[in-house]
Short mmCIF file of C-alpha atoms and ligand atoms in Angstrom, two decimals:
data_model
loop_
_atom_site.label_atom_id
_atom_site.label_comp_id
_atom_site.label_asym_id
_atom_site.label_seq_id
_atom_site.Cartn_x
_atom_site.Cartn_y
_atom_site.Cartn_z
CA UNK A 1 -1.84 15.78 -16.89
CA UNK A 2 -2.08 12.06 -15.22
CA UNK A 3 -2.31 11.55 -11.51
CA UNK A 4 0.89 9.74 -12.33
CA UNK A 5 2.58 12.73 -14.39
CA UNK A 6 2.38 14.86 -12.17
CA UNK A 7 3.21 12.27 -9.10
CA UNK A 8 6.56 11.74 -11.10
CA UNK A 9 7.21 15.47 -11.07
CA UNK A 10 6.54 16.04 -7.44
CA UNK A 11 9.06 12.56 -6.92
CA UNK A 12 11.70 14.60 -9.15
CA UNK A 13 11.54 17.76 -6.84
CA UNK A 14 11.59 16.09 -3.54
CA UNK A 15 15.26 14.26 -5.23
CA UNK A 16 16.18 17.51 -6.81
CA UNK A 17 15.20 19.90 -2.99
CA UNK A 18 16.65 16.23 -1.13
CA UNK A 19 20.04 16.81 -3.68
CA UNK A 20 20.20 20.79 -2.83
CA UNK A 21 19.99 20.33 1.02
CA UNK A 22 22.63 17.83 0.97
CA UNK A 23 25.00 19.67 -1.40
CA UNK A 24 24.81 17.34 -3.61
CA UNK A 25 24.11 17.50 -7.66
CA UNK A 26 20.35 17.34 -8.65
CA UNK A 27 22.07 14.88 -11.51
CA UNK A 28 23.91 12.50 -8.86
CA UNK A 29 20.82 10.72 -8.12
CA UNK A 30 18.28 8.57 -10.53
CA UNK A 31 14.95 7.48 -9.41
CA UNK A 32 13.88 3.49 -10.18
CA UNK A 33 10.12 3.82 -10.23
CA UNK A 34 8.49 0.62 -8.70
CA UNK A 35 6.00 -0.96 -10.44
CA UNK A 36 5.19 -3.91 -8.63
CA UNK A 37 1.39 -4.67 -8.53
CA UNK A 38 0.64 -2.38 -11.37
CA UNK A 39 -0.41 -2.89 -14.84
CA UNK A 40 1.21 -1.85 -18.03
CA UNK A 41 -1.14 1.24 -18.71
CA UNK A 42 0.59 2.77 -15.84
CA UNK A 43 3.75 2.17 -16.62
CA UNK A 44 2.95 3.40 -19.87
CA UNK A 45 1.28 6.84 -18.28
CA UNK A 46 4.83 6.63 -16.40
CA UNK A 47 6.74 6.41 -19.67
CA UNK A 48 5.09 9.14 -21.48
CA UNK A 49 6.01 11.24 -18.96
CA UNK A 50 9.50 10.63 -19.22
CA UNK A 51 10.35 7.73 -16.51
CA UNK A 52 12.31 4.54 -18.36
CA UNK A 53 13.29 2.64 -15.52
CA UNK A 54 11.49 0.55 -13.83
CA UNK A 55 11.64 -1.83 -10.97
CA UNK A 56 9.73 -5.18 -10.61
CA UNK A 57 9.49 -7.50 -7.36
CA UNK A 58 7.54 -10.60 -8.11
CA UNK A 59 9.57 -11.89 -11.09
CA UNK A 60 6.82 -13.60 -13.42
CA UNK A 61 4.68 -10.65 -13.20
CA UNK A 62 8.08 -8.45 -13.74
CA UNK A 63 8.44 -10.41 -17.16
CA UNK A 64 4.98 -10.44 -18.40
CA UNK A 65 5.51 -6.37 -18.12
CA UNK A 66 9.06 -6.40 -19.52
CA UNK A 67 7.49 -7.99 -22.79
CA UNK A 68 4.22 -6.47 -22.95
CA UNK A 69 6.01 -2.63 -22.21
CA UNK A 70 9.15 -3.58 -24.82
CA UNK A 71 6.68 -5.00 -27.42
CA UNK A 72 4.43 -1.36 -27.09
CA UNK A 73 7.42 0.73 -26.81
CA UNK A 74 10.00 -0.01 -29.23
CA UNK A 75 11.52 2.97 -29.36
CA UNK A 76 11.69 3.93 -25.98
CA UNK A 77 14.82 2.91 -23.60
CA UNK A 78 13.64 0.87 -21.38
CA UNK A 79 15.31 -0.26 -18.07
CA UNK A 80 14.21 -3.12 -16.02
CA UNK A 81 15.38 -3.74 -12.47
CA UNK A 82 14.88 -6.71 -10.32
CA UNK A 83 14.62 -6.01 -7.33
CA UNK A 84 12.78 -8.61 -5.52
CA UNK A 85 13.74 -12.19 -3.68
CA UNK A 86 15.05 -14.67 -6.97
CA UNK A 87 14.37 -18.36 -6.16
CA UNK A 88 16.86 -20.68 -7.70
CA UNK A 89 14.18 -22.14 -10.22
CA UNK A 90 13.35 -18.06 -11.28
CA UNK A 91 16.82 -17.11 -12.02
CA UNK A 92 16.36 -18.16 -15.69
CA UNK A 93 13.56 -16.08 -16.26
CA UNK A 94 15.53 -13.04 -14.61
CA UNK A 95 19.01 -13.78 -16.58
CA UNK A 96 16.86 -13.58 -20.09
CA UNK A 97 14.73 -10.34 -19.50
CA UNK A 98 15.96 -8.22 -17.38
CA UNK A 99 18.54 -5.69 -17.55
CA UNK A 100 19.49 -4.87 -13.85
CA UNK A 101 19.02 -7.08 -10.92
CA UNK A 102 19.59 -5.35 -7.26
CA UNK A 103 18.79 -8.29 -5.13
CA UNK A 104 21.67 -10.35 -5.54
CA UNK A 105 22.41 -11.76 -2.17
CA UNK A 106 24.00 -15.43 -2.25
CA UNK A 107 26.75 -16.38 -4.61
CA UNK A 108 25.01 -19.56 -6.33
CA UNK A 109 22.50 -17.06 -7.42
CA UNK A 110 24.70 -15.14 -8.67
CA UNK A 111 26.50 -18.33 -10.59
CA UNK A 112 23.03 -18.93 -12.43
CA UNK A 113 22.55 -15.53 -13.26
CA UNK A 114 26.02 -15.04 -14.94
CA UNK A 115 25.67 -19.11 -16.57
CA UNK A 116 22.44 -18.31 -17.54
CA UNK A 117 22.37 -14.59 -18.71
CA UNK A 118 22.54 -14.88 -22.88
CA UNK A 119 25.46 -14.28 -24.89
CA UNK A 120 23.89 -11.71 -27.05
CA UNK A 121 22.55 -9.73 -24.39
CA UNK A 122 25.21 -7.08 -22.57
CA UNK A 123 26.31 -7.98 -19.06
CA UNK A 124 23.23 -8.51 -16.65
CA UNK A 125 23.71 -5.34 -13.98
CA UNK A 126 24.11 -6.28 -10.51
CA UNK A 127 23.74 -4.77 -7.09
CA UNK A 128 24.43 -7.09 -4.28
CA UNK A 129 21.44 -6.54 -1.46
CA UNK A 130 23.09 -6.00 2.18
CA UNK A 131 21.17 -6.54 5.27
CA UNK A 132 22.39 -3.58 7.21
CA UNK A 133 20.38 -4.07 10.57
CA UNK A 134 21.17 -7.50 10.54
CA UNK A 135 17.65 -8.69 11.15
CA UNK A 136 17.38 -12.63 11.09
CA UNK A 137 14.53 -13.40 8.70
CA UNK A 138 15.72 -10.61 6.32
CA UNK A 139 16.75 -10.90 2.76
CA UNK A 140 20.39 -9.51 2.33
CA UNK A 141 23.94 -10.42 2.61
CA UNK A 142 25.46 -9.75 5.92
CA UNK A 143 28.02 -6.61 6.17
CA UNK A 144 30.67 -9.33 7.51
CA UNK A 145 30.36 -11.53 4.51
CA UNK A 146 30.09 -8.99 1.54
CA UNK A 147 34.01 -8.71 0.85
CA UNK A 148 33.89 -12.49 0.10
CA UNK A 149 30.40 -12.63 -2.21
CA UNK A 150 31.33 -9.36 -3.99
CA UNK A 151 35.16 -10.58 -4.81
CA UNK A 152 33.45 -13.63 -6.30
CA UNK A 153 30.44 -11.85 -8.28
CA UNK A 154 33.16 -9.68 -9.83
CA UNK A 155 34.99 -12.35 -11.34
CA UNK A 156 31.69 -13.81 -12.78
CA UNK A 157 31.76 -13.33 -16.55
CA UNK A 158 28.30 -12.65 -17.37
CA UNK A 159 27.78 -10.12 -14.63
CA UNK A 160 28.76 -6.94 -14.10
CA UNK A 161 28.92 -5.76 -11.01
CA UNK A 162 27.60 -2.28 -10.02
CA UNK A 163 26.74 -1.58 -6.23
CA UNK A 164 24.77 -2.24 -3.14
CA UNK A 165 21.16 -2.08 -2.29
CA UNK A 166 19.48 -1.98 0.55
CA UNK A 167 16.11 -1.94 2.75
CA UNK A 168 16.27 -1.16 6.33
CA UNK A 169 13.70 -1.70 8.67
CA UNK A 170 11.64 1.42 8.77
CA UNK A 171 12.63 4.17 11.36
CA UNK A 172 10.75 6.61 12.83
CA UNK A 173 12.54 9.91 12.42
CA UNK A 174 15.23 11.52 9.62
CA UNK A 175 18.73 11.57 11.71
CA UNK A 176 17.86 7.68 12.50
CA UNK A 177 16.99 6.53 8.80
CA UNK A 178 20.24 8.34 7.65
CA UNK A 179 22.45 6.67 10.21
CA UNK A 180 20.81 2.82 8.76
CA UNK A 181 21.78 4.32 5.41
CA UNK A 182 24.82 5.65 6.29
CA UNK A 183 25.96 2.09 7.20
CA UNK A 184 25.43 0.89 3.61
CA UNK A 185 27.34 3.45 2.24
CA UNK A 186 30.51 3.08 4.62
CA UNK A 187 30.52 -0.57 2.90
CA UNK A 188 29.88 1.13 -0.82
CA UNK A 189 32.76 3.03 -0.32
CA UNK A 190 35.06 0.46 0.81
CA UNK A 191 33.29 -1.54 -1.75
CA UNK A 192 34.74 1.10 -4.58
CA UNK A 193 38.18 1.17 -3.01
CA UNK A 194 38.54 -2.34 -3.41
CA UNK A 195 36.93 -2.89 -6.94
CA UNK A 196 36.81 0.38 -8.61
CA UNK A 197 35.12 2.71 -10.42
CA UNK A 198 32.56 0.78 -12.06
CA UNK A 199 31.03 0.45 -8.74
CA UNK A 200 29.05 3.65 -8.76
CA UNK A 201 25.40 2.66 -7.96
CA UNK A 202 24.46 2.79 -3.69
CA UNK A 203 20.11 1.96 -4.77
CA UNK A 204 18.40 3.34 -1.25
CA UNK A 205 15.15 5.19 -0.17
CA UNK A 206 11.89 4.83 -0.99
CA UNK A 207 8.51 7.05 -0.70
CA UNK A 208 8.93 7.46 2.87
CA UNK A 209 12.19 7.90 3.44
CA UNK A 210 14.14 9.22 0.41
CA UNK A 211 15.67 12.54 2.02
CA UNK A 212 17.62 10.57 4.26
CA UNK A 213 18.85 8.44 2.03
CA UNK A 214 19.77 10.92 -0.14
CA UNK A 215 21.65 12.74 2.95
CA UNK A 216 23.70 9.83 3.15
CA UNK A 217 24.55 9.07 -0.19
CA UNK A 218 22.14 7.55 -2.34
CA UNK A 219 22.49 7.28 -6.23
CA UNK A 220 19.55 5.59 -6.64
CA UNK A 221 16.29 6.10 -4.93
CA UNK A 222 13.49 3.42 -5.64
CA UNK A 223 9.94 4.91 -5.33
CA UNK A 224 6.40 2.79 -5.52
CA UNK A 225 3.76 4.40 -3.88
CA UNK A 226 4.54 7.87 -4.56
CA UNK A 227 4.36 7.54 -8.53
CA UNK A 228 1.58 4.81 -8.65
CA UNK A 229 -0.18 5.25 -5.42
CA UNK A 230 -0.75 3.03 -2.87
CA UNK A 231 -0.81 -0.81 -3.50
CA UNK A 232 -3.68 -3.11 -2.81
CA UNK A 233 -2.82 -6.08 -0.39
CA UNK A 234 -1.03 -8.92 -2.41
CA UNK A 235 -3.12 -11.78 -2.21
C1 LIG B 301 8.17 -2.04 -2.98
C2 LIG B 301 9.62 -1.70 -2.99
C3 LIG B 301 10.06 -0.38 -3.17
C4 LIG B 301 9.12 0.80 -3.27
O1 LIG B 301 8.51 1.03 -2.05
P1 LIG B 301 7.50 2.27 -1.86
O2 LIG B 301 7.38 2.36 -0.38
O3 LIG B 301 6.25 1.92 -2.56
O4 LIG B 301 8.15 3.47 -2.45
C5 LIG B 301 11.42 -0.17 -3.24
N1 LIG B 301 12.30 -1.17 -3.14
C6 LIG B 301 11.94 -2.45 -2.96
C7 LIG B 301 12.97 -3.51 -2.88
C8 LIG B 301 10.58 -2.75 -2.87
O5 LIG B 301 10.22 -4.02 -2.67
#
């Protein structure tokens, strides 16, 4: 078995053990393994072993993978997630080769996503990203002004608009991380109420800090480090 194999089934059982302690169903939650950083012989290790979504930060090293990982895996079905910052001048590249994008956090990136996504690929997947501790120099809509931006993304016609994602500043114990998550999900849910059912994805947690988010509600949980290890510095 691969170091990465058998990281991916620890990452399940710490989901499935996270699912059972909150009463919730081991099937309720998906894991988004982060690949940022890595090359395409580990996502392939991470594809033979089952895992077919992936997320990607930097966006031109996100599409280089997307190609090279589609082009050596026909068969398999692949999912690719943006889920880093998208300058206006990237949003092309993200429209034509991605599937998901979670990072969505300003409405005139949304506008090029949905102008630019092709018309023979399905709707481009989107999560709007919420800056729940309201932290200046933070990526991330502001809880005040996320009625307003996801009204508008709905009605884009190239989009399809499918939850909320966020990153909160790390915290140093469980009962605090789950209260920063548990402010993303009071917005998911009024989120739902207002646009429906086909907003069913609430993308928080990562390697250190998945069991609370999965406490609080979670239906996707995006883990790096603990499939692929830990990442060298970017230069
Ligand atoms: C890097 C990253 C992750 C994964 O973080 P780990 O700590 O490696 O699990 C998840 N989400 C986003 C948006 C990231 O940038």
């Amino acid at each position: 078995m691969t170091t990465i194999e058998a990281n991916l089934q620890t990452q399940r059982r710490r989901m499935a053990l996270a699912c059972q302690q909150a009463d919730r169903d081991v099937t309720a939650v998906t894991l988004l393994a982060v690949s940022k950083t890595f090359g395409p012989d580990a996502v392939a290790q991470a594809i033979a072993a089952g895992q077919h979504a992936f997320g990607e930060n930097y966006i031109q090293e996100g599409v280089d993978k997307v190609q090279a990982l589609r082009a050596s895996h026909p068969e398999a079905p692949l999912q690719w997630h943006c889920i880093g910052p998208i300058q206006s001048n990237k949003s092309r590249s993200v429209a034509e080769h991605f599937d998901w994008v979670q990072s969505v956090d300003r409405l005139k990136i949304a506008q090029r996503l949905s102008e630019q996504r092709p018309a023979l690929l399905p709707p481009l997947q989107v999560c709007l990203q919420v800056n729940v501790d309201g932290g200046e120099n933070k990526s991330g809509v502001l809880p005040d002004e996320l009625p307003a931006l996801a009204t508008a993304v709905a009605l884009l016609p190239r989009l399809r608009l499918r939850g909320l994602m966020c990153i909160p500043e790390p915290a140093p114990d469980f009962e605090s991380q789950r209260a920063l998550f548990l402010r993303c999900t009071a917005l998911f849910d009024a989120m739902r109420h207002e646009h429906g059912a086909a907003v069913d994805t609430l993308s928080m947690g990562m390697s250190d800090d998945l069991e609370a988010a999965v406490a609080a509600g979670a239906t996707m949980v995006r883990v790096g480090r603990g499939i692929f290890g830990s990442r060298p510095a970017r230069a």
